[in-house]
Coordinates of C-alpha atoms in Angstrom, one line a residue:
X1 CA 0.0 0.0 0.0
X2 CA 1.2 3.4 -0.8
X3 CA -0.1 6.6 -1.3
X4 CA -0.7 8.6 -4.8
X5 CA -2.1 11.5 -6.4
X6 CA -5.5 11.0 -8.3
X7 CA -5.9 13.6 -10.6
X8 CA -4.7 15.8 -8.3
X9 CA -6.1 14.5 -5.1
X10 CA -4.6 12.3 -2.0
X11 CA -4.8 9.0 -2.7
X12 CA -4.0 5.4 -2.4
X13 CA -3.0 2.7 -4.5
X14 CA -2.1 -1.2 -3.6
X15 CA -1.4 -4.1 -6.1
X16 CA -1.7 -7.6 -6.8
X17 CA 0.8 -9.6 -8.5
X18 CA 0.0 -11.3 -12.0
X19 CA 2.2 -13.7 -13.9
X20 CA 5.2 -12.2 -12.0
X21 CA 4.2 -8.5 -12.9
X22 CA 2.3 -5.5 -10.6
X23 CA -1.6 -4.6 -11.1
X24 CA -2.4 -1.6 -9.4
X25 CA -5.5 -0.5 -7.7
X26 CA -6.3 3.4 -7.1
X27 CA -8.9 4.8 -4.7
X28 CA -9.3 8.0 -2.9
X29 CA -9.4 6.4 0.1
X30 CA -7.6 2.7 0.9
X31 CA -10.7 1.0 1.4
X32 CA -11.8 1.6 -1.7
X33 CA -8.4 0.6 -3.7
X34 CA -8.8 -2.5 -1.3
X35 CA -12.7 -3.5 -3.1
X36 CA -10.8 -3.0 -6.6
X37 CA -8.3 -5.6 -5.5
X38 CA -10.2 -7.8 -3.8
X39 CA -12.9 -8.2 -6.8
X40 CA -9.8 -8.3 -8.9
X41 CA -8.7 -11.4 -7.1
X42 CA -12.2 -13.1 -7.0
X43 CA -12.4 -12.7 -11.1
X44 CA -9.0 -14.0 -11.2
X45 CA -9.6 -17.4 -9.3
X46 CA -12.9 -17.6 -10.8
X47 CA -10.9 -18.0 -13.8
X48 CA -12.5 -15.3 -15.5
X49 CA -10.5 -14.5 -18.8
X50 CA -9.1 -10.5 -18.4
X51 CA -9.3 -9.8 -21.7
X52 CA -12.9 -9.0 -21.4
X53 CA -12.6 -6.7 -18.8
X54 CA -13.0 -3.4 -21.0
X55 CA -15.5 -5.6 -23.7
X56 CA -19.0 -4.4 -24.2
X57 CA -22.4 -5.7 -25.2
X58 CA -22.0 -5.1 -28.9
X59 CA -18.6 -7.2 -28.6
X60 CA -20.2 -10.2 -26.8
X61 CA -23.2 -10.0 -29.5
X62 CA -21.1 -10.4 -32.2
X63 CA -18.9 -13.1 -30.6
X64 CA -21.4 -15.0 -30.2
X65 CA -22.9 -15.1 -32.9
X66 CA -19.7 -16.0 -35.0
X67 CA -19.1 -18.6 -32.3
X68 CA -22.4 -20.2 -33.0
X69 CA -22.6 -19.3 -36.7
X70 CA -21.5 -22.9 -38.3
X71 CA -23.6 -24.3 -35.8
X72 CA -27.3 -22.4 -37.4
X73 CA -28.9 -22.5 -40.6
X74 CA -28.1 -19.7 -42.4
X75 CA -31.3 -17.8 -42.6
X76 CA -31.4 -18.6 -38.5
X77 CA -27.9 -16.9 -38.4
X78 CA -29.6 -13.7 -40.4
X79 CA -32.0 -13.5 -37.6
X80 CA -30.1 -13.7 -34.8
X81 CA -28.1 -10.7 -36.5
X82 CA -31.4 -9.0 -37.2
X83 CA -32.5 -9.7 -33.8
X84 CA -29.8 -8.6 -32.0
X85 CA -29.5 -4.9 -33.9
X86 CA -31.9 -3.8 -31.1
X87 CA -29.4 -4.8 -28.4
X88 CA -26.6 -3.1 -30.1
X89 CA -28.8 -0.1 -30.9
X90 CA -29.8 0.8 -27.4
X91 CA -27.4 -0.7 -24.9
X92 CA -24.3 -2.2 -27.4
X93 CA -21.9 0.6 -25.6
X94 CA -22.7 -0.9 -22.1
X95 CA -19.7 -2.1 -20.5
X96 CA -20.5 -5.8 -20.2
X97 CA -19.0 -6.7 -16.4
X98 CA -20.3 -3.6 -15.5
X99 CA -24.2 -4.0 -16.8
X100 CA -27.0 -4.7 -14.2
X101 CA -30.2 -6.6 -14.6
X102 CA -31.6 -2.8 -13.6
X103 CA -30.6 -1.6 -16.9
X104 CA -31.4 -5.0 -19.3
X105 CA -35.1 -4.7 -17.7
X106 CA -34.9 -0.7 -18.5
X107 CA -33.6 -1.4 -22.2
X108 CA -36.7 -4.3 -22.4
X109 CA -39.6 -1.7 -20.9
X110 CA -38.0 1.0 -23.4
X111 CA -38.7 -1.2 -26.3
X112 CA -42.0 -2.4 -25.5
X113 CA -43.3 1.6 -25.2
X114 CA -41.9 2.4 -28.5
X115 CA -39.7 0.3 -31.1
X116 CA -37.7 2.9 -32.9
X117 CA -38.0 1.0 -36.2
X118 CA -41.5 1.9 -36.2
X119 CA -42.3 4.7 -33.8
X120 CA -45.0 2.4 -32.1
X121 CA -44.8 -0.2 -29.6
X122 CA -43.1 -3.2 -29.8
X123 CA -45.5 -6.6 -29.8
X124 CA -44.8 -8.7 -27.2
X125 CA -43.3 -11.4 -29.9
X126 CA -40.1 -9.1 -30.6
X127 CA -39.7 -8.3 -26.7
X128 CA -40.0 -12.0 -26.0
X129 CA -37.2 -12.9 -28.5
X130 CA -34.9 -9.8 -27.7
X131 CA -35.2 -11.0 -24.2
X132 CA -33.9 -14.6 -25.0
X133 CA -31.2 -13.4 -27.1
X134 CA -30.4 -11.9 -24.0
X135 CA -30.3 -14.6 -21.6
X136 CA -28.5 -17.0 -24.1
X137 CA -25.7 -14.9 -25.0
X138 CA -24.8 -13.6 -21.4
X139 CA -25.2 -17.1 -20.7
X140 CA -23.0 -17.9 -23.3
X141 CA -20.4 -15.6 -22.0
X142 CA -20.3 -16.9 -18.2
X143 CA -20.4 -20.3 -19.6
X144 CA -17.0 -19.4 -21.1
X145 CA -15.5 -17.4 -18.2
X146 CA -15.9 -14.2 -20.3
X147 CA -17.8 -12.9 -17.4
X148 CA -18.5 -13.8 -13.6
X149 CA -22.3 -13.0 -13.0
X150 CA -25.3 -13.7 -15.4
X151 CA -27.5 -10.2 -15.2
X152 CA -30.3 -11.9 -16.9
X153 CA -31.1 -14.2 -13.9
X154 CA -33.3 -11.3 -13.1
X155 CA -34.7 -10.2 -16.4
X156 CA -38.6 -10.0 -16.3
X157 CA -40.8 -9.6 -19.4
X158 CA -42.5 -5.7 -19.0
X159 CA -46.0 -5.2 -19.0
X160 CA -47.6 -5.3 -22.5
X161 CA -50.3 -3.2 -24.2
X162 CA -53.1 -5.6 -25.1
X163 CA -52.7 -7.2 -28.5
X164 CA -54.9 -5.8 -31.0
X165 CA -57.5 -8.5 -33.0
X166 CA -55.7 -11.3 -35.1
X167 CA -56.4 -9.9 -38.9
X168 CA -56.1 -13.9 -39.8
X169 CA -59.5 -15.5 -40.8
X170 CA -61.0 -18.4 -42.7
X171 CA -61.6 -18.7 -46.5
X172 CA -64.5 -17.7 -48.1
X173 CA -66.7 -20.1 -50.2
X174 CA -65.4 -18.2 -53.3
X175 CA -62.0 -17.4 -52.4
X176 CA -61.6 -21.7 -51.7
X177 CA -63.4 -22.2 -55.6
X178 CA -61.1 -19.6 -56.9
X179 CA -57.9 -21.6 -55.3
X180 CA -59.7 -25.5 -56.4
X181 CA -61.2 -24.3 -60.3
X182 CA -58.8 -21.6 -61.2
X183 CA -55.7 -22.6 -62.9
X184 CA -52.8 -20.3 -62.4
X185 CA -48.9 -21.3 -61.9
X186 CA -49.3 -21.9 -57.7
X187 CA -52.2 -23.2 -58.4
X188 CA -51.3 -27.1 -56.8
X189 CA -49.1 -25.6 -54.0
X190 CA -52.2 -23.6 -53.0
X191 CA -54.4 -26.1 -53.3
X192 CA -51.6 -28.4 -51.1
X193 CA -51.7 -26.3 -48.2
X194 CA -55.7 -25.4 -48.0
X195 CA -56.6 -29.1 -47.6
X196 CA -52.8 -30.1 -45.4
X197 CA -52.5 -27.1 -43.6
X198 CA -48.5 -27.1 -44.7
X199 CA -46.8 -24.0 -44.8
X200 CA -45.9 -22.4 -47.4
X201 CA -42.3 -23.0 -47.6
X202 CA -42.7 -26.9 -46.9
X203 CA -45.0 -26.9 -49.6
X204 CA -42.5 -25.5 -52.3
X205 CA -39.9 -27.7 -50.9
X206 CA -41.6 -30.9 -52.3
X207 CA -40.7 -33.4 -54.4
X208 CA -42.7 -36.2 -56.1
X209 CA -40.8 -38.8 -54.4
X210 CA -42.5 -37.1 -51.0
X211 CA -46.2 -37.8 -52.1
X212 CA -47.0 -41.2 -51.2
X213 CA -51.0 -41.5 -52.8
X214 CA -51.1 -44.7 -52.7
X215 CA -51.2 -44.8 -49.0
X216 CA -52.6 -41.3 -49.1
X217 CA -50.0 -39.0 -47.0
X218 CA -47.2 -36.7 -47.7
X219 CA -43.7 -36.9 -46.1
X220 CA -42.7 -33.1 -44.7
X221 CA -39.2 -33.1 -44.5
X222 CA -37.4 -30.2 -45.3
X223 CA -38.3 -26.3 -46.4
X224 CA -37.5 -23.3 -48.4
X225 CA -34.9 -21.0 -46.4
X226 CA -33.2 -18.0 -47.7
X227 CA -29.6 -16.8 -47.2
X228 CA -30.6 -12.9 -48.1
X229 CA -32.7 -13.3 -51.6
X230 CA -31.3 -16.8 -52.2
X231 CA -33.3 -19.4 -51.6
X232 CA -32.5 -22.8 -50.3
X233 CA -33.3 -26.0 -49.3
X234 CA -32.8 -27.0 -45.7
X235 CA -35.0 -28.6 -42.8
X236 CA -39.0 -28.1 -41.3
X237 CA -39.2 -24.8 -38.7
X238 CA -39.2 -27.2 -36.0
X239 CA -36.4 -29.3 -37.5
X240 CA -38.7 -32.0 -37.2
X241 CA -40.3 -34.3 -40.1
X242 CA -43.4 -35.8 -40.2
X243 CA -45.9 -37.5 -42.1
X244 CA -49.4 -35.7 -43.4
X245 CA -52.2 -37.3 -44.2
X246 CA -54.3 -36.5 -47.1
X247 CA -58.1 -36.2 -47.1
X248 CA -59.7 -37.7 -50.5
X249 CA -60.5 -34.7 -52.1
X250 CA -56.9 -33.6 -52.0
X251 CA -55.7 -37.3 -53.6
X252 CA -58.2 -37.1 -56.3
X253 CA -57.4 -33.9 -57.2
X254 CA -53.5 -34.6 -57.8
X255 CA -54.0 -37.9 -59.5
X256 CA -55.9 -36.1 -61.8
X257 CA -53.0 -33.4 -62.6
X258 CA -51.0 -36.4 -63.2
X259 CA -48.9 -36.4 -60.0
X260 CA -47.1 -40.2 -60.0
X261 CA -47.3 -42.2 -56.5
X262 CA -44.2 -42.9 -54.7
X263 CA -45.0 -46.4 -53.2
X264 CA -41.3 -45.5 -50.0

């Protein structure tokens, strides 16, 4: 222990020694430089890598998400990214040992009053993902002794405006003609997913080889993603396959368009 100047002032300063060389810790008064070294020295036999000490959120964000790149489908990767703009936007610049679950629930109530994409408030979809992102990467971070605490442990949802009325509703009599007796080029995909229920992208995804009419079902096992505008081919939302089954009106209706049975 010994005493210093701190921009101008009395002070005090003690150290630690590190892989043979001096750390110092200042404080106006030597209690104070004794809490920097002591939470020093908890960090360091925590194992807690030091190289993170001056890291923010923005830098933890876009570690993890390169360290967990190869892992996703690329169109899950582009979401994460998309996702996790918000984060950056708002509370990137936040010193990451320093952050508290005070200001992570602050960033989510901000977001839920008023999304500055839109000017409006968020829906309580967007707020529920931004606050995952949240808990998995800070998880991610103490999991790999980037950081001691988890400040997430705490994070609530905020309280939500009501949700307005679900625009969705069911098909007209006419609008479910149109789709069945008027040909047009999406015509059988259309006509697929009004009697299956399939979404769209499993839908397009098809093969011939997945229609089984013989035994009346259709095997869903992989969708339409896209990496930016290009599409590709990878697996179902829920990266699970399964096995539709056809009602009559549906079988009848692609035998007679001249779609072969695969007897698999």
């Amino acid at each position: 222990m010994s005493k210093c100047k701190i921009h101008g002032k009395d002070g005090y300063r003690v150290y630690s020694v590190v892989d043979g060389e001096r750390k110092y810790f200042y404080g106006y008064t030597l209690k104070e430089a004794e809490a920097k070294q002591a939470e020093f020295e908890r960090k360091l036999k925590a194992r807690i890598n030091f190289e993170w000490e001056k890291a923010t959120i923005s830098h933890m964000i876009d570690e993890w998400l390169s360290d967990n790149k190869d892992r996703w489908e690329p169109s899950t990767y582009e979401w994460y990214v998309n996702m996790s703009k918000h984060i950056k936007r708002d509370i990137g610049s936040l010193k990451l040992w320093n952050v508290t679950a005070r200001q992570l629930n602050n960033f989510l109530k901000s977001l839920a009053k008023r999304n500055p994409n839109t000017g409006k408030p968020a829906g309580k979809k967007l707020v529920r993902n931004i606050k995952q992102i949240l808990k998995t990467s800070f998880g991610w971070a103490v999991a790999n002794n980037y950081l001691e605490r988890d400040p997430t442990e705490a994070l609530v949802l905020p309280k939500m405006s009501a949700s307005k009325p679900s625009k969705n509703r069911c098909l007209e009599l006419k609008e479910i003609q149109w789709i069945l007796y008027t040909p047009h080029k999406m015509q059988i995909p259309s006509v697929i997913m009004l009697y299956t229920g399939m979404r769209p992208e499993e839908v397009l995804a098809l093969k011939n080889s997945d229609i089984n009419l013989e035994k009346g079902v259709i095997y869903v096992n992989k969708a339409v993603k896209y990496s930016g505008n290009v599409p590709y081919i990878g697996e179902t939302k829920t990266g699970v396959s399964r096995v539709v089954v056809m009602p009559p009106e549906l079988i009848e209706f692609l035998k007679g368009i001249g779609i072969k049975s695969n007897d698999k």
